[in-house]
PDB file of C-alpha atoms in Angstrom:
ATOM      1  CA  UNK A   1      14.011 -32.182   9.114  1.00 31.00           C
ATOM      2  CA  UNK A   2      15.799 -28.755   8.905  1.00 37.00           C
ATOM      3  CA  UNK A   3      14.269 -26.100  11.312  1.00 39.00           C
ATOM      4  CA  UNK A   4      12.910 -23.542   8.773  1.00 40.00           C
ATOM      5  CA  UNK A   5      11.658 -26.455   6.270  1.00 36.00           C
ATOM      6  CA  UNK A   6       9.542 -27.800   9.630  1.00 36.00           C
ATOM      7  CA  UNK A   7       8.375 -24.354  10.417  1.00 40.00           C
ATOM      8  CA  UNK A   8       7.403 -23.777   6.614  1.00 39.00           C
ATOM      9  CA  UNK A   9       5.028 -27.080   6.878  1.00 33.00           C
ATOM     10  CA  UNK A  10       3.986 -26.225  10.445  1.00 36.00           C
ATOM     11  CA  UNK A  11       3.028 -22.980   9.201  1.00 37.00           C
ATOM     12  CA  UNK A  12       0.797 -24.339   6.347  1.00 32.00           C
ATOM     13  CA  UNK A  13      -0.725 -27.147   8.562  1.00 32.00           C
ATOM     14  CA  UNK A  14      -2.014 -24.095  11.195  1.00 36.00           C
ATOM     15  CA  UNK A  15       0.183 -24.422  13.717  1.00 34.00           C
ATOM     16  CA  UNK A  16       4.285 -24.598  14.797  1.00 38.00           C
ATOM     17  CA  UNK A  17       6.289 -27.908  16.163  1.00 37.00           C
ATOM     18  CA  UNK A  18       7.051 -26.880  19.936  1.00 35.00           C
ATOM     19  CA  UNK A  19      10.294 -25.927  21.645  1.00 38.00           C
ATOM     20  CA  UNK A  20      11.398 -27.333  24.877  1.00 36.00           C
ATOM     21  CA  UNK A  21      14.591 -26.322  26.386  1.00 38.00           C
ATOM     22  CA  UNK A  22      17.622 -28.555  28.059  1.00 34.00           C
ATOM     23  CA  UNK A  23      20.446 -26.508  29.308  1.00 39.00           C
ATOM     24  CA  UNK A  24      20.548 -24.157  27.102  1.00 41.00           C
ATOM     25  CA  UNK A  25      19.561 -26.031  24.274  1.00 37.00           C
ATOM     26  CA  UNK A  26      16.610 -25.676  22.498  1.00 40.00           C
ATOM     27  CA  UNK A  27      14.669 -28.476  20.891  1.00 36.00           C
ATOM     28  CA  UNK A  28      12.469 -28.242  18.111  1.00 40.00           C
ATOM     29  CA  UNK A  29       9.645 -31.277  18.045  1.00 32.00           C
ATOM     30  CA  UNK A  30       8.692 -31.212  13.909  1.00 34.00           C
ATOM     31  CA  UNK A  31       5.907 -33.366  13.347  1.00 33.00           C
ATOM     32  CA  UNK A  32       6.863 -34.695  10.252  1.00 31.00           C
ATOM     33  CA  UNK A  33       9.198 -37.109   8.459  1.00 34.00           C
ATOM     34  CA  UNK A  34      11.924 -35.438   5.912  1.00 39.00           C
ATOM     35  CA  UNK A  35      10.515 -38.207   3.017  1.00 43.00           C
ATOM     36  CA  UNK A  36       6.970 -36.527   2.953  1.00 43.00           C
ATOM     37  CA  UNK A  37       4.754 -33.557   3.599  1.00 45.00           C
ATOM     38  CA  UNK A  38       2.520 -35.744   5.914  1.00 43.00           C
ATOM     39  CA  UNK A  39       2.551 -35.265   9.368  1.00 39.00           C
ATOM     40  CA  UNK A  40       4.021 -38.428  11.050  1.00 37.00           C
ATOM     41  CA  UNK A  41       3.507 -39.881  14.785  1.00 35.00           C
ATOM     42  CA  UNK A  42       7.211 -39.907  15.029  1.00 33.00           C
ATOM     43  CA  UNK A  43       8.740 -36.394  16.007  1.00 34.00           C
ATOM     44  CA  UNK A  44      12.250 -35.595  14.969  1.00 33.00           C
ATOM     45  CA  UNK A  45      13.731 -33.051  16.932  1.00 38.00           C
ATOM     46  CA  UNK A  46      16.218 -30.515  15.472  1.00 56.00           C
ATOM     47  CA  UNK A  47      18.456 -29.204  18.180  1.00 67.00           C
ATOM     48  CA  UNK A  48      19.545 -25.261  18.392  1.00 79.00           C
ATOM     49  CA  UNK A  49      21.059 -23.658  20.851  1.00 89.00           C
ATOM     50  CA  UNK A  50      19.902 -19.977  22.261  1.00 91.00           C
ATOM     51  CA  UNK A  51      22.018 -18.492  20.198  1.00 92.00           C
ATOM     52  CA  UNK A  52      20.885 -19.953  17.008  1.00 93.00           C
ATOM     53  CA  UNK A  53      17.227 -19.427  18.023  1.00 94.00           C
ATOM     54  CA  UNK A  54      18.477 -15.616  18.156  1.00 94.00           C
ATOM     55  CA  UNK A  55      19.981 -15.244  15.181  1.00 95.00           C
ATOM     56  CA  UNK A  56      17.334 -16.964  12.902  1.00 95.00           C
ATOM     57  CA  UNK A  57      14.867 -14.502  14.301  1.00 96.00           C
ATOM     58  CA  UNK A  58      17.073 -11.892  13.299  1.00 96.00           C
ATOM     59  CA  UNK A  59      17.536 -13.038  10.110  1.00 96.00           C
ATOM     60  CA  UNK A  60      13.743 -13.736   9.617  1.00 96.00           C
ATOM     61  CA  UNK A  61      12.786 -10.292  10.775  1.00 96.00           C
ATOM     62  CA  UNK A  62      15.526  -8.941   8.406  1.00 96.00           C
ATOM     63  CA  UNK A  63      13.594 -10.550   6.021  1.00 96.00           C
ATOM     64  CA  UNK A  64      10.104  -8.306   6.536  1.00 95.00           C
ATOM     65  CA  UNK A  65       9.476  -5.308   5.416  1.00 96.00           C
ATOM     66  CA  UNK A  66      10.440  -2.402   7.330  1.00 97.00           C
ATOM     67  CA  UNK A  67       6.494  -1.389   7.684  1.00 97.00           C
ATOM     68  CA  UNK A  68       6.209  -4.690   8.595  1.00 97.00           C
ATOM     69  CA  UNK A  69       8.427  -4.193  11.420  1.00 97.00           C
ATOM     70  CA  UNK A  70       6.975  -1.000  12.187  1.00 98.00           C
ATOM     71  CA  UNK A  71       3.972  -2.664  13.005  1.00 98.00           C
ATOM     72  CA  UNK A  72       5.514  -5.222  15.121  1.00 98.00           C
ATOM     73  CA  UNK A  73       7.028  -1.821  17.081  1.00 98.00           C
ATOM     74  CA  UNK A  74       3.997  -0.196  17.243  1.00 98.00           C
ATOM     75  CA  UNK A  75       1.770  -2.650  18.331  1.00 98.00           C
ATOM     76  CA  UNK A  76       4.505  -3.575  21.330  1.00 98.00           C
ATOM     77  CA  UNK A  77       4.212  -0.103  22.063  1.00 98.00           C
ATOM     78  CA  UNK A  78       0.766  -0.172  22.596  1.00 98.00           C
ATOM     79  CA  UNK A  79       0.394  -3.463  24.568  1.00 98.00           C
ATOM     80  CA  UNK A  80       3.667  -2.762  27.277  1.00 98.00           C
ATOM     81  CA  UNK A  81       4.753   0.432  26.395  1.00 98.00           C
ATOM     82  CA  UNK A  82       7.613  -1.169  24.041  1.00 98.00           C
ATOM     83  CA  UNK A  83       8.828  -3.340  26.446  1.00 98.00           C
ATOM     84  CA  UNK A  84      10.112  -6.219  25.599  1.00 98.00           C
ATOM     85  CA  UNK A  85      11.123  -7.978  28.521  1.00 98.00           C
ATOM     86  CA  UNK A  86       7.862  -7.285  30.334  1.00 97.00           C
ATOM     87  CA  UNK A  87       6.445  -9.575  32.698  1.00 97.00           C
ATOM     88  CA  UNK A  88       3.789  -8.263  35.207  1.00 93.00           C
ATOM     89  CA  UNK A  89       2.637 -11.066  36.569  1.00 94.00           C
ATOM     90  CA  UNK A  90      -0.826 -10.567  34.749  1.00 96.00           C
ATOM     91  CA  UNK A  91      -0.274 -13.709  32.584  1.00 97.00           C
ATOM     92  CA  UNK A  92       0.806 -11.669  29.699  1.00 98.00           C
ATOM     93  CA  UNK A  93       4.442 -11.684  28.378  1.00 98.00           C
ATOM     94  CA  UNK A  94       7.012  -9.832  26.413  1.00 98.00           C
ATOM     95  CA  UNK A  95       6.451  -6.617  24.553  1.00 98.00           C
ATOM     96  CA  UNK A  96       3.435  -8.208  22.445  1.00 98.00           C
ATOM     97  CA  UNK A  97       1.963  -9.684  25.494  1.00 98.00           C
ATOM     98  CA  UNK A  98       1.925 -13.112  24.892  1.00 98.00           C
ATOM     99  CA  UNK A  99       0.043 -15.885  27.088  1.00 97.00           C
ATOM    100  CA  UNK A 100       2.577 -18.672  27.866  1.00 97.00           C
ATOM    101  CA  UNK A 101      -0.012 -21.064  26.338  1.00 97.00           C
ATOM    102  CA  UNK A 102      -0.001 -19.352  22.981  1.00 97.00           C
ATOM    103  CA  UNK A 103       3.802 -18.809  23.209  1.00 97.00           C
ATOM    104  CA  UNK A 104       3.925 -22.249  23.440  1.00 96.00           C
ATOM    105  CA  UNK A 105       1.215 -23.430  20.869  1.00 97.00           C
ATOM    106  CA  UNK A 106       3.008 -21.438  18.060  1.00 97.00           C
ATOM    107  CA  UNK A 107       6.281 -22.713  18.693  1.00 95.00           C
ATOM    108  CA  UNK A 108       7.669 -20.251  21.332  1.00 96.00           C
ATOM    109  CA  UNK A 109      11.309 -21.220  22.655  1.00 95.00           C
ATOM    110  CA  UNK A 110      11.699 -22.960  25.984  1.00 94.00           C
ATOM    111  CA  UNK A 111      10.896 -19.670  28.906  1.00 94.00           C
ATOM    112  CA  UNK A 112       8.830 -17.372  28.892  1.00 96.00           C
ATOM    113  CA  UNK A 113       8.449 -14.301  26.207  1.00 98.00           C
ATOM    114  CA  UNK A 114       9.849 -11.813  27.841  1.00 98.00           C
ATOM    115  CA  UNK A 115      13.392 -13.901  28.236  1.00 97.00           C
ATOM    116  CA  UNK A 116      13.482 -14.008  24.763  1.00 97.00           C
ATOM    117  CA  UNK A 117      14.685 -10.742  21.943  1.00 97.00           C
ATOM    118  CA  UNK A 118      12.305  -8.519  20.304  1.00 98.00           C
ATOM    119  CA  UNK A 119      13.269 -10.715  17.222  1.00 98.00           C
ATOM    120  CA  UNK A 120      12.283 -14.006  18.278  1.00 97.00           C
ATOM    121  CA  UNK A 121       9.250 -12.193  19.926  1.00 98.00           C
ATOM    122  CA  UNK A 122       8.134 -11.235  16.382  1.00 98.00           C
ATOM    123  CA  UNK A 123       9.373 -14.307  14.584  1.00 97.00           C
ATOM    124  CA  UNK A 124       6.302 -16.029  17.026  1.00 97.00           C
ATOM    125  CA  UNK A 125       3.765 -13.382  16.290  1.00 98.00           C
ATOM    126  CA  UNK A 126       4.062 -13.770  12.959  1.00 97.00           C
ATOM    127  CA  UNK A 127       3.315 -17.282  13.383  1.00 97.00           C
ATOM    128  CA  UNK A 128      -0.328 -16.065  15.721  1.00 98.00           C
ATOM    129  CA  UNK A 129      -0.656 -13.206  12.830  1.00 97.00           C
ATOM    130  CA  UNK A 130      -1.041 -15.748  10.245  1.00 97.00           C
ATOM    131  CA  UNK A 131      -3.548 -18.155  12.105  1.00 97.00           C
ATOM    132  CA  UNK A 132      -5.459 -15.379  14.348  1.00 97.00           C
ATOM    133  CA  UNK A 133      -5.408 -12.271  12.299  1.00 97.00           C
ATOM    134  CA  UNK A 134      -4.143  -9.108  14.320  1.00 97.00           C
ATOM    135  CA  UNK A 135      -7.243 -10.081  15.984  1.00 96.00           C
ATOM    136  CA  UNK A 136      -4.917 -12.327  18.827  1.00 97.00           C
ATOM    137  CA  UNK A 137      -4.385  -8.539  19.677  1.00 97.00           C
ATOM    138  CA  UNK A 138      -8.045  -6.994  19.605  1.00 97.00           C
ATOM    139  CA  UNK A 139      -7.368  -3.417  21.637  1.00 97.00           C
ATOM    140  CA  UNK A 140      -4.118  -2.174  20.097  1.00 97.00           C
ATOM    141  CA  UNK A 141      -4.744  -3.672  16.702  1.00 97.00           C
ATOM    142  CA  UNK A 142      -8.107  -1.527  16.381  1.00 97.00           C
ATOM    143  CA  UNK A 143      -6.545   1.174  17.981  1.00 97.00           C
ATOM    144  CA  UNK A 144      -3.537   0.805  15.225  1.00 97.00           C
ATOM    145  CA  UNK A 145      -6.043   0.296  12.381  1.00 96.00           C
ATOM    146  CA  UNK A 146      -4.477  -3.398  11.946  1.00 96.00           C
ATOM    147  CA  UNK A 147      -6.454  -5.866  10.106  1.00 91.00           C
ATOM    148  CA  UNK A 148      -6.488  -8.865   8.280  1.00 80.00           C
TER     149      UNK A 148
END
């Protein structure tokens, strides 16, 4: 199953396959079979390296709108002052302040968030966006007037 079909179907079924890294590698778990849109009890794993990861988060963000990513931007800005690679020990991660659990749950590569770019970052949020609503982030997303 190709990486960005599995994430399409993930996407639609409500969640993302997970990530779990080996030395340096990254491997997706996909749920489902490449004959059918059903989810299957045998995973096929789609292998990427850190690299990869990085630059299909690039291209995906590429592939927003620029308000889009101003959002993204703004609403970092708001939850760790636009730092990325923030980790406070709080339990919140990254510049959007992700729990590992939820980093995890929506198909987060293997670390933590704040190890990981701005891009793939985003490329994960979009993922909680489209099940939670800008609601994952209640303070900064009613302080940004975000909705939906």
């Amino acid at each position: 199953v190709a990486v960005e079909d599995a994430r399409s179907r993930a996407r639609v079924a409500g969640h993302v396959g997970h990530h779990a890294g080996i030395g340096g590698v990254v491997v997706l778990i996909a749920p489902w079979s490449s004959s059918s849109d059903e989810p299957t009890s045998t995973a096929t794993a789609e292998t990427q390296t850190e690299d990869e990861v990085t630059r299909e988060a690039r291209l995906f963000v590429a592939g927003l709108s620029p308000l889009r990513v101003a959002d993204w931007d703004s609403l970092a800005e708001c939850e760790s002052e636009g730092d990325w690679g923030l980790a406070t020990g709080n339990g919140f991660y990254g510049g959007l302040q992700f729990t590992q659990t939820t980093w995890i749950e929506f198909g987060g590569p293997a670390g933590s968030p704040h190890e990981w770019s701005r891009e793939v970052q985003i490329m994960i949020a979009e993922s909680v966006q489209a099940t939670q609503g800008w609601q994952a982030w209640p303070a900064c997303s009613a302080q940004l007037g975000l909705s939906g």
